Amino acid sequence: MDKIDKQILAILQEDANVPVAEIAEKVNLSSTPCWRRIQKLEEDGVIMRRVALLDADKLNVGVTVFVLIKTNQHNATWYEQFSNTVKMIPEVVEFYRMSGNIDYLLRVVVPNIAGYDAVYQKLTQSSALFDVNASFAMEQIKHTTALPLGYANLT
């Protein structure tokens, strides 16, 4: 990856619909070499996929809940069951295994507290959980899907 690839990625992270010709102009390339670079970034898995970002409020899922989960079950069978359950709940949009005092962190989007309670019921009925703690986001101060590119290795 070189400086031009990073410039292309920065543009695409902001708007994946920018035409190749416009990207090429911004990075001082002609369209064909620019398109080839984008294709290579996709083939290499640097660009995993292109998606549309949707407005949660307009889709009535504007309440964000961070769910912190502790378990006293640390075996493969329990993990597989829990993981499969979480993956089947569409309101869970992010799912992490954590270090420290919390075993798992979920980011859940719902329309209201009743929506969260339905998710909570699914979680607690599916797997043995030691502790479930939820925090409702009061305000979103920063949100981006753009990754920092300063750490990418240049060739």
N, CA, C and O of each residue as an XYZ file, in Angstrom:
620
protein
N       0.842     -1.172      0.000
C       0.000      0.000      0.000
C       0.890      1.239      0.000
O       1.865      1.320      0.748
N       0.545      2.186     -0.837
C       1.326      3.414     -0.901
C       0.430      4.619     -0.581
O      -0.745      4.475     -0.246
N       1.018      5.789     -0.696
C       0.310      7.034     -0.365
C      -0.961      7.206     -1.197
O      -1.981      7.668     -0.686
N      -0.903      6.840     -2.463
C      -2.080      6.980     -3.336
C      -3.193      6.031     -2.893
O      -4.363      6.414     -2.875
N      -2.837      4.800     -2.536
C      -3.846      3.864     -2.031
C      -4.529      4.430     -0.792
O      -5.748      4.340     -0.651
N      -3.737      5.012      0.105
C      -4.317      5.598      1.315
C      -5.257      6.753      0.974
O      -6.301      6.908      1.607
N      -4.890      7.570     -0.030
C      -5.764      8.661     -0.453
C      -7.077      8.105     -1.017
O      -8.156      8.624     -0.731
N      -6.970      7.056     -1.811
C      -8.168      6.430     -2.380
C      -9.054      5.902     -1.260
O     -10.268      6.102     -1.278
N      -8.452      5.232     -0.293
C      -9.231      4.695      0.827
C      -9.911      5.804      1.624
O     -11.059      5.657      2.043
N      -9.209      6.904      1.830
C      -9.795      8.024      2.571
C     -11.032      8.556      1.848
O     -12.038      8.869      2.485
N     -10.959      8.655      0.547
C     -12.098      9.139     -0.244
C     -13.257      8.150     -0.154
O     -14.396      8.542      0.097
N     -12.962      6.872     -0.358
C     -14.016      5.854     -0.346
C     -14.655      5.692      1.031
O     -15.843      5.386      1.133
N     -13.867      5.897      2.096
C     -14.449      5.805      3.440
C     -15.467      6.903      3.690
O     -16.417      6.710      4.448
N     -15.278      8.040      3.067
C     -16.226      9.134      3.234
C     -17.454      8.965      2.349
O     -18.566      9.311      2.749
N     -17.251      8.432      1.145
C     -18.370      8.233      0.220
C     -17.981      7.187     -0.824
O     -17.224      7.478     -1.750
N     -18.496      5.984     -0.669
C     -18.157      4.889     -1.585
C     -18.795      5.062     -2.960
O     -18.510      4.285     -3.872
N     -19.644      6.057     -3.121
C     -20.306      6.305     -4.410
C     -19.553      7.296     -5.294
O     -20.003      7.594     -6.401
N     -18.431      7.803     -4.831
C     -17.668      8.746     -5.654
C     -17.223      8.022     -6.925
O     -16.624      6.949     -6.846
N     -17.509      8.592     -8.084
C     -17.100      7.945     -9.335
C     -15.582      7.783     -9.426
O     -14.825      8.614     -8.925
N     -15.157      6.710    -10.067
C     -13.732      6.427    -10.215
C     -13.019      7.605    -10.868
O     -11.905      7.945    -10.470
N     -13.635      8.228    -11.852
C     -12.998      9.365    -12.536
C     -12.716     10.509    -11.555
O     -11.675     11.161    -11.643
N     -13.631     10.748    -10.636
C     -13.442     11.814     -9.650
C     -12.345     11.446     -8.649
O     -11.532     12.289     -8.269
N     -12.331     10.180     -8.226
C     -11.274      9.717     -7.321
C      -9.926      9.864     -8.026
O      -8.967     10.379     -7.451
N      -9.867      9.410     -9.263
C      -8.623      9.468    -10.036
C      -8.101     10.901    -10.117
O      -6.907     11.149     -9.952
N      -9.002     11.828    -10.370
C      -8.590     13.226    -10.460
C      -8.027     13.717     -9.127
O      -7.026     14.432     -9.100
N      -8.672     13.332     -8.018
C      -8.230     13.787     -6.701
C      -6.869     13.223     -6.305
O      -6.142     13.841     -5.527
N      -6.518     12.038     -6.845
C      -5.236     11.412     -6.481
C      -4.204     11.506     -7.612
O      -3.143     10.885     -7.562
N      -4.548     12.296     -8.625
C      -3.647     12.543     -9.763
C      -3.290     11.277    -10.551
O      -2.124     11.031    -10.861
N      -4.304     10.492    -10.863
C      -4.159      9.316    -11.724
C      -5.186      9.406    -12.837
O      -6.123     10.202    -12.768
N      -5.007      8.596    -13.852
C      -6.085      8.456    -14.833
C      -7.044      7.379    -14.298
O      -6.720      6.660    -13.353
N      -8.210      7.283    -14.912
C      -9.270      6.404    -14.401
C      -8.882      4.929    -14.342
O      -9.155      4.257    -13.347
N      -8.246      4.419    -15.401
C      -7.947      2.986    -15.443
C      -6.988      2.555    -14.331
O      -7.292      1.589    -13.631
N      -5.847      3.219    -14.133
C      -4.976      2.815    -13.023
C      -5.647      2.967    -11.656
O      -5.415      2.164    -10.752
N      -6.468      3.987    -11.514
C      -7.192      4.188    -10.255
C      -8.157      3.031    -10.024
O      -8.219      2.483     -8.924
N      -8.904      2.660    -11.052
C      -9.847      1.537    -10.957
C      -9.107      0.255    -10.603
O      -9.584     -0.528     -9.781
N      -7.933      0.028    -11.223
C      -7.130     -1.165    -10.925
C      -6.700     -1.187     -9.457
O      -6.716     -2.236     -8.813
N      -6.317     -0.023     -8.938
C      -5.920      0.047     -7.528
C      -7.093     -0.298     -6.616
O      -6.928     -1.023     -5.635
N      -8.265      0.217     -6.936
C      -9.452     -0.089     -6.133
C      -9.751     -1.583     -6.192
O     -10.054     -2.202     -5.171
N      -9.666     -2.158     -7.382
C      -9.894     -3.599     -7.540
C      -8.889     -4.394     -6.700
O      -9.261     -5.371     -6.050
N      -7.621     -3.979     -6.715
C      -6.579     -4.678     -5.942
C      -6.851     -4.563     -4.449
O      -6.669     -5.532     -3.711
N      -7.284     -3.392     -3.997
C      -7.616     -3.211     -2.587
C      -8.789     -4.118     -2.180
O      -8.835     -4.619     -1.056
N      -9.721     -4.317     -3.097
C     -10.837     -5.231     -2.833
C     -10.354     -6.680     -2.819
O     -10.717     -7.445     -1.926
N      -9.547     -7.056     -3.794
C      -9.018     -8.424     -3.865
C      -8.180     -8.768     -2.636
O      -8.227     -9.896     -2.145
N      -7.412     -7.794     -2.139
C      -6.562     -8.003     -0.966
C      -7.351     -7.984      0.341
O      -6.794     -8.259      1.403
N      -8.649     -7.659      0.270
C      -9.474     -7.628      1.466
C      -9.348     -6.355      2.280
O      -9.912     -6.262      3.371
N      -8.611     -5.363      1.763
C      -8.524     -4.082      2.463
C      -9.894     -3.412      2.420
O     -10.381     -2.920      3.437
N     -10.506     -3.395      1.257
C     -11.900     -2.970      1.130
C     -12.725     -4.246      1.234
O     -12.734     -5.066      0.316
N     -13.413     -4.406      2.352
C     -14.160     -5.640      2.592
C     -15.489     -5.653      1.846
O     -15.870     -6.665      1.256
N     -16.185     -4.533      1.875
C     -17.463     -4.413      1.169
C     -17.862     -2.942      1.189
O     -17.300     -2.141      1.937
N     -18.825     -2.605      0.368
C     -19.350     -1.236      0.340
C     -20.803     -1.301      0.786
O     -21.578     -2.130      0.307
N     -21.159     -0.422      1.701
C     -22.492     -0.468      2.286
C     -23.115      0.923      2.306
O     -22.431      1.928      2.115
N     -24.407      0.960      2.539
C     -25.114      2.220      2.746
C     -25.257      2.434      4.248
O     -25.615      1.505      4.972
N     -24.984      3.634      4.722
C     -25.186      3.972      6.127
C     -26.581      4.567      6.264
O     -26.940      5.514      5.565
N     -27.351      3.999      7.167
C     -28.750      4.383      7.311
C     -28.954      5.251      8.552
O     -28.165      5.192      9.495
N     -29.999      6.044      8.544
C     -30.344      6.918      9.659
C     -31.183      6.129     10.665
O     -32.330      5.781     10.387
N     -30.601      5.848     11.839
C     -31.274      5.040     12.858
C     -32.579      5.682     13.330
O     -33.569      4.984     13.546
N     -32.585      6.993     13.490
C     -33.805      7.669     13.952
C     -34.944      7.511     12.949
O     -36.086      7.261     13.334
N     -34.633      7.658     11.669
C     -35.673      7.537     10.643
C     -36.183      6.105     10.511
O     -37.272      5.872      9.985
N     -35.393      5.148     10.991
C     -35.803      3.742     10.954
C     -36.322      3.268     12.313
O     -36.522      2.072     12.525
N     -36.537      4.210     13.225
C     -37.110      3.950     14.540
C     -36.252      3.012     15.395
O     -36.784      2.206     16.158
N     -34.935      3.115     15.269
C     -34.023      2.397     16.162
C     -32.953      3.375     16.666
O     -31.756      3.093     16.619
N     -33.416      4.517     17.142
C     -32.519      5.588     17.543
C     -32.000      5.495     18.965
O     -31.232      6.356     19.393
N     -32.400      4.469     19.710
C     -31.907      4.287     21.072
C     -30.752      3.282     21.033
O     -30.919      2.144     20.593
N     -29.583      3.719     21.498
C     -28.410      2.847     21.542
C     -28.181      2.403     22.975
O     -28.175      3.209     23.905
N     -27.991      1.093     23.129
C     -27.759      0.507     24.444
C     -26.449     -0.265     24.391
O     -26.234     -1.080     23.494
N     -25.577     -0.004     25.353
C     -24.354     -0.781     25.493
C     -24.602     -1.802     26.597
O     -24.899     -1.441     27.736
N     -24.476     -3.068     26.250
C     -24.781     -4.150     27.176
C     -23.474     -4.842     27.551
O     -22.750     -5.349     26.694
N     -23.192     -4.850     28.848
C     -21.980     -5.479     29.371
C     -22.380     -6.795     30.027
O     -23.244     -6.830     30.904
N     -21.749     -7.862     29.596
C     -22.140     -9.195     30.040
C     -20.967     -9.893     30.704
O     -19.843     -9.892     30.203
N     -21.273    -10.496     31.864
C     -20.316    -11.360     32.550
C     -20.915    -12.761     32.587
O     -22.125    -12.935     32.732
N     -20.054    -13.739     32.455
C     -20.485    -15.127     32.561
C     -19.516    -15.888     33.441
O     -18.355    -15.506     33.583
N     -19.998    -16.959     34.023
C     -19.090    -17.852     34.731
C     -18.878    -19.134     33.923
O     -18.312    -20.110     34.416
N     -19.336    -19.110     32.696
C     -19.158    -20.223     31.763
C     -18.089    -19.829     30.751
O     -18.284    -18.895     29.973
N     -16.981    -20.525     30.758
C     -15.912    -20.194     29.821
C     -15.500    -21.448     29.056
O     -14.336    -21.847     29.061
N     -16.480    -22.054     28.403
C     -16.190    -23.256     27.626
C     -16.746    -23.093     26.216
O     -17.595    -22.240     25.958
N     -16.251    -23.922     25.322
C     -16.583    -23.789     23.898
C     -18.068    -24.008     23.630
O     -18.649    -23.321     22.790
N     -18.679    -24.939     24.322
C     -20.099    -25.227     24.091
C     -20.958    -24.021     24.457
O     -21.831    -23.618     23.688
N     -20.704    -23.444     25.641
C     -21.463    -22.270     26.069
C     -21.236    -21.123     25.090
O     -22.187    -20.471     24.659
N     -19.963    -20.878     24.739
C     -19.643    -19.774     23.833
C     -20.352    -19.932     22.496
O     -20.894    -18.962     21.967
N     -20.356    -21.124     21.951
C     -21.001    -21.342     20.653
C     -22.501    -21.063     20.735
O     -23.064    -20.426     19.845
N     -23.144    -21.534     21.795
C     -24.578    -21.285     21.959
C     -24.855    -19.795     22.118
O     -25.748    -19.251     21.467
N     -24.090    -19.140     22.983
C     -24.281    -17.707     23.216
C     -24.014    -16.901     21.949
O     -24.798    -16.026     21.583
N     -22.919    -17.201     21.292
C     -22.543    -16.491     20.073
C     -23.616    -16.644     18.999
O     -23.985    -15.668     18.347
N     -24.111    -17.847     18.814
C     -25.171    -18.084     17.822
C     -26.440    -17.322     18.168
O     -27.099    -16.781     17.279
N     -26.790    -17.271     19.449
C     -27.968    -16.516     19.875
C     -27.807    -15.041     19.554
O     -28.699    -14.426     18.971
N     -26.661    -14.471     19.936
C     -26.418    -13.043     19.713
C     -26.455    -12.723     18.223
O     -27.035    -11.715     17.817
N     -25.843    -13.571     17.414
C     -25.814    -13.327     15.972
C     -27.202    -13.358     15.352
O     -27.406    -12.784     14.282
N     -28.156    -14.011     15.993
C     -29.522    -14.102     15.457
C     -30.416    -12.943     15.902
O     -31.567    -12.858     15.473
N     -29.916    -12.065     16.741
C     -30.705    -10.925     17.222
C     -30.339     -9.708     16.388
O     -29.252     -9.159     16.565
N     -31.213     -9.265     15.481
C     -30.847     -8.172     14.570
C     -30.570     -6.846     15.273
O     -29.850     -6.005     14.736
N     -31.122     -6.649     16.446
C     -30.891     -5.397     17.169
C     -29.452     -5.287     17.678
O     -28.979     -4.187     17.963
N     -28.760     -6.410     17.793
C     -27.349     -6.388     18.202
C     -26.530     -6.090     16.950
O     -26.426     -6.923     16.049
N     -25.959     -4.904     16.907
C     -25.214     -4.481     15.717
C     -23.699     -4.599     15.893
O     -22.958     -4.535     14.912
N     -23.236     -4.770     17.126
C     -21.815     -5.017     17.383
C     -21.719     -5.971     18.566
O     -22.526     -5.910     19.493
N     -20.712     -6.862     18.523
C     -20.561     -7.917     19.515
C     -19.070     -8.171     19.699
O     -18.380     -8.549     18.752
N     -18.575     -7.966     20.912
C     -17.148     -8.089     21.190
C     -16.901     -8.989     22.397
O     -17.661     -8.955     23.365
N     -15.842     -9.792     22.342
C     -15.322    -10.493     23.511
C     -14.259     -9.578     24.093
O     -13.387     -9.093     23.371
N     -14.328     -9.343     25.391
C     -13.516     -8.311     26.020
C     -12.459     -8.892     26.950
O     -12.542    -10.052     27.354
N     -11.472     -8.080     27.282
C     -10.544     -8.396     28.365
C     -11.024     -7.618     29.591
O     -11.874     -6.735     29.478
N     -10.485     -7.946     30.739
C     -10.839     -7.209     31.942
C     -12.035     -7.799     32.658
O     -12.266     -9.007     32.608
N     -12.798     -6.939     33.330
C     -13.905     -7.384     34.181
C     -15.153     -7.791     33.422
O     -16.009     -8.486     33.971
N     -15.271     -7.376     32.180
C     -16.445     -7.675     31.364
C     -16.052     -8.740     30.348
O     -14.986     -8.660     29.738
N     -16.911     -9.737     30.169
C     -16.607    -10.794     29.199
C     -17.031    -10.415     27.784
O     -16.307    -10.687     26.826
N     -18.203     -9.787     27.646
C     -18.727     -9.447     26.319
C     -19.362     -8.070     26.363
O     -19.936     -7.657     27.370
N     -19.242     -7.371     25.243
C     -19.864     -6.055     25.082
C     -20.711     -6.100     23.821
O     -20.246     -6.517     22.760
N     -21.944     -5.670     23.946
C     -22.856     -5.609     22.806
C     -23.286     -4.163     22.606
O     -23.496     -3.423     23.568
N     -23.413     -3.776     21.354
C     -24.079     -2.503     21.044
C     -25.399     -2.871     20.405
O     -25.448     -3.564     19.389
N     -26.463     -2.399     21.015
C     -27.819     -2.757     20.614
C     -28.541     -1.484     20.199
O     -28.418     -0.454     20.860
N     -29.299     -1.553     19.098
C     -30.128     -0.420     18.693
C     -31.594     -0.860     18.709
O     -31.957     -1.896     18.150
N     -32.423     -0.046     19.363
C     -33.838     -0.354     19.556
C     -34.652      0.941     19.517
O     -34.086      2.032     19.579
N     -35.977      0.822     19.415
C     -36.787      2.039     19.419
C     -37.013      2.626     20.810
O     -37.251      3.826     20.947
N     -36.937      1.777     21.851
C     -37.290      2.238     23.195
C     -36.867      1.197     24.234
O     -36.258      0.181     23.898
N     -37.201      1.464     25.502
C     -36.829      0.550     26.582
C     -37.511     -0.801     26.412
O     -36.898     -1.832     26.691
N     -38.732     -0.822     25.973
C     -39.428     -2.092     25.748
C     -38.707     -2.917     24.671
O     -38.633     -4.142     24.767
N     -38.185     -2.246     23.664
C     -37.412     -2.937     22.640
C     -36.162     -3.559     23.230
O     -35.804     -4.685     22.885
N     -35.493     -2.830     24.123
C     -34.324     -3.398     24.780
C     -34.730     -4.580     25.663
O     -34.031     -5.593     25.700
N     -35.841     -4.458     26.364
C     -36.272     -5.555     27.239
C     -36.494     -6.841     26.438
O     -36.184     -7.931     26.918
N     -37.021     -6.721     25.239
C     -37.210     -7.909     24.395
C     -35.858     -8.543     24.052
O     -35.729     -9.767     24.051
N     -34.859     -7.720     23.764
C     -33.514     -8.238     23.493
C     -32.958     -8.888     24.759
O     -32.396     -9.981     24.700
N     -33.112     -8.228     25.886
C     -32.647     -8.749     27.169
C     -33.250    -10.132     27.444
O     -32.555    -11.053     27.871
N     -34.537    -10.253     27.195
C     -35.206    -11.545     27.424
C     -34.607    -12.635     26.542
O     -34.388    -13.753     27.007
N     -34.344    -12.326     25.289
C     -33.734    -13.315     24.391
C     -32.358    -13.727     24.896
O     -32.015    -14.909     24.881
N     -31.578    -12.761     25.339
C     -30.230    -13.055     25.825
C     -30.247    -13.932     27.064
O     -29.523    -14.924     27.145
N     -31.081    -13.558     28.032
C     -31.076    -14.277     29.306
C     -31.762    -15.634     29.219
O     -31.461    -16.519     30.020
N     -32.663    -15.821     28.284
C     -33.333    -17.115     28.139
C     -32.475    -18.112     27.363
O     -32.684    -19.320     27.467
N     -31.529    -17.624     26.600
C     -30.758    -18.515     25.732
C     -29.517    -19.083     26.389
O     -29.092    -20.189     26.056
N     -28.925    -18.338     27.326
C     -27.638    -18.741     27.883
C     -27.562    -18.369     29.354
O     -28.210    -17.425     29.807
N     -26.761    -19.124     30.090
C     -26.527    -18.812     31.497
C     -25.581    -17.617     31.572
O     -24.423    -17.693     31.164
N     -26.098    -16.521     32.097
C     -25.306    -15.302     32.234
C     -25.171    -14.969     33.711
O     -26.137    -15.096     34.464
N     -23.997    -14.550     34.133
C     -23.754    -14.199     35.526
C     -24.271    -12.804     35.834
O     -24.873    -12.573     36.883
N     -24.030    -11.855     34.895
C     -24.452    -10.475     35.118
C     -24.663     -9.791     33.778
O     -23.873     -9.959     32.849
N     -25.731     -9.022     33.690
C     -26.018     -8.227     32.500
C     -26.251     -6.796     32.972
O     -27.111     -6.540     33.814
N     -25.480     -5.876     32.423
C     -25.580     -4.476     32.800
C     -25.759     -3.663     31.520
O     -24.986     -3.811     30.574
N     -26.773     -2.813     31.493
C     -27.051     -2.026     30.295
C     -26.912     -0.540     30.596
O     -27.334     -0.060     31.648
N     -26.315      0.174     29.654
C     -26.220      1.624     29.728
C     -26.801      2.197     28.441
O     -26.421      1.798     27.339
N     -27.722      3.133     28.598
C     -28.361      3.772     27.455
C     -27.580      5.024     27.079
O     -27.295      5.860     27.937
N     -27.237      5.156     25.814
C     -26.526      6.339     25.348
C     -27.471      7.530     25.384
O     -28.581      7.472     24.855
N     -27.027      8.597     26.005
C     -27.836      9.806     26.110
C     -27.639     10.716     24.897
O     -28.559     11.412     24.468
N     -26.415     10.695     24.353
C     -26.079     11.550     23.227
C     -24.931     10.913     22.462
O     -23.979     10.418     23.066
N     -25.014     10.921     21.159
C     -23.914     10.447     20.325
C     -23.043     11.650     19.992
O     -23.470     12.560     19.282
N     -21.826     11.647     20.506
C     -20.940     12.788     20.332
C     -20.045     12.606     19.111
O     -19.769     13.562     18.387
N     -19.603     11.394     18.890
C     -18.807     11.094     17.705
C     -19.184      9.713     17.217
O     -19.311      8.773     18.001
N     -19.360      9.604     15.916
C     -19.598      8.300     15.294
C     -19.031      8.349     13.892
O     -19.364      9.229     13.099
N     -18.180      7.404     13.603
C     -17.641      7.315     12.259
C     -17.406      5.859     11.927
O     -17.174      5.038     12.814
N     -17.466      5.545     10.665
C     -17.072      4.216     10.215
C     -15.682      4.281      9.570
O     -15.122      3.252      9.192
N     -15.135      5.483      9.447
C     -13.828      5.664      8.811
C     -12.712      5.242      9.765
O     -12.638      5.715     10.899
N     -11.859      4.361      9.297
C     -10.720      3.916     10.093
C      -9.549      4.883      9.914
O      -9.395      5.480      8.849
N      -8.712      5.040     10.965
C      -7.520      5.883     10.814
C      -6.534      5.200      9.864
O      -6.233      4.017     10.023
N      -6.047      5.929      8.903
C      -5.156      5.362      7.894
C      -3.687      5.625      8.185
O      -2.824      5.137      7.456
N      -3.384      6.374      9.218
C      -2.009      6.718      9.531
C      -1.148      5.537      9.940
O       0.078      5.633      9.906
N      -1.757      4.432     10.324
C      -1.002      3.276     10.768
C      -0.743      2.272      9.647
O       0.019      1.323      9.832
N      -1.364      2.470      8.494
C      -1.197      1.538      7.384
C       0.240      1.576      6.903
O       0.828      2.646      6.742
N       0.795      0.406      6.678
C       2.175      0.312      6.200
C       2.280      0.750      4.749
O       1.532      0.275      3.893
N       3.197      1.643      4.479
C       3.456      2.099      3.115
C       4.554      1.249      2.494
O       5.482      0.803      3.169
N       4.421      1.039      1.191
C       5.472      0.310      0.480
C       6.266      1.246     -0.390
O       7.198      0.815     -1.069
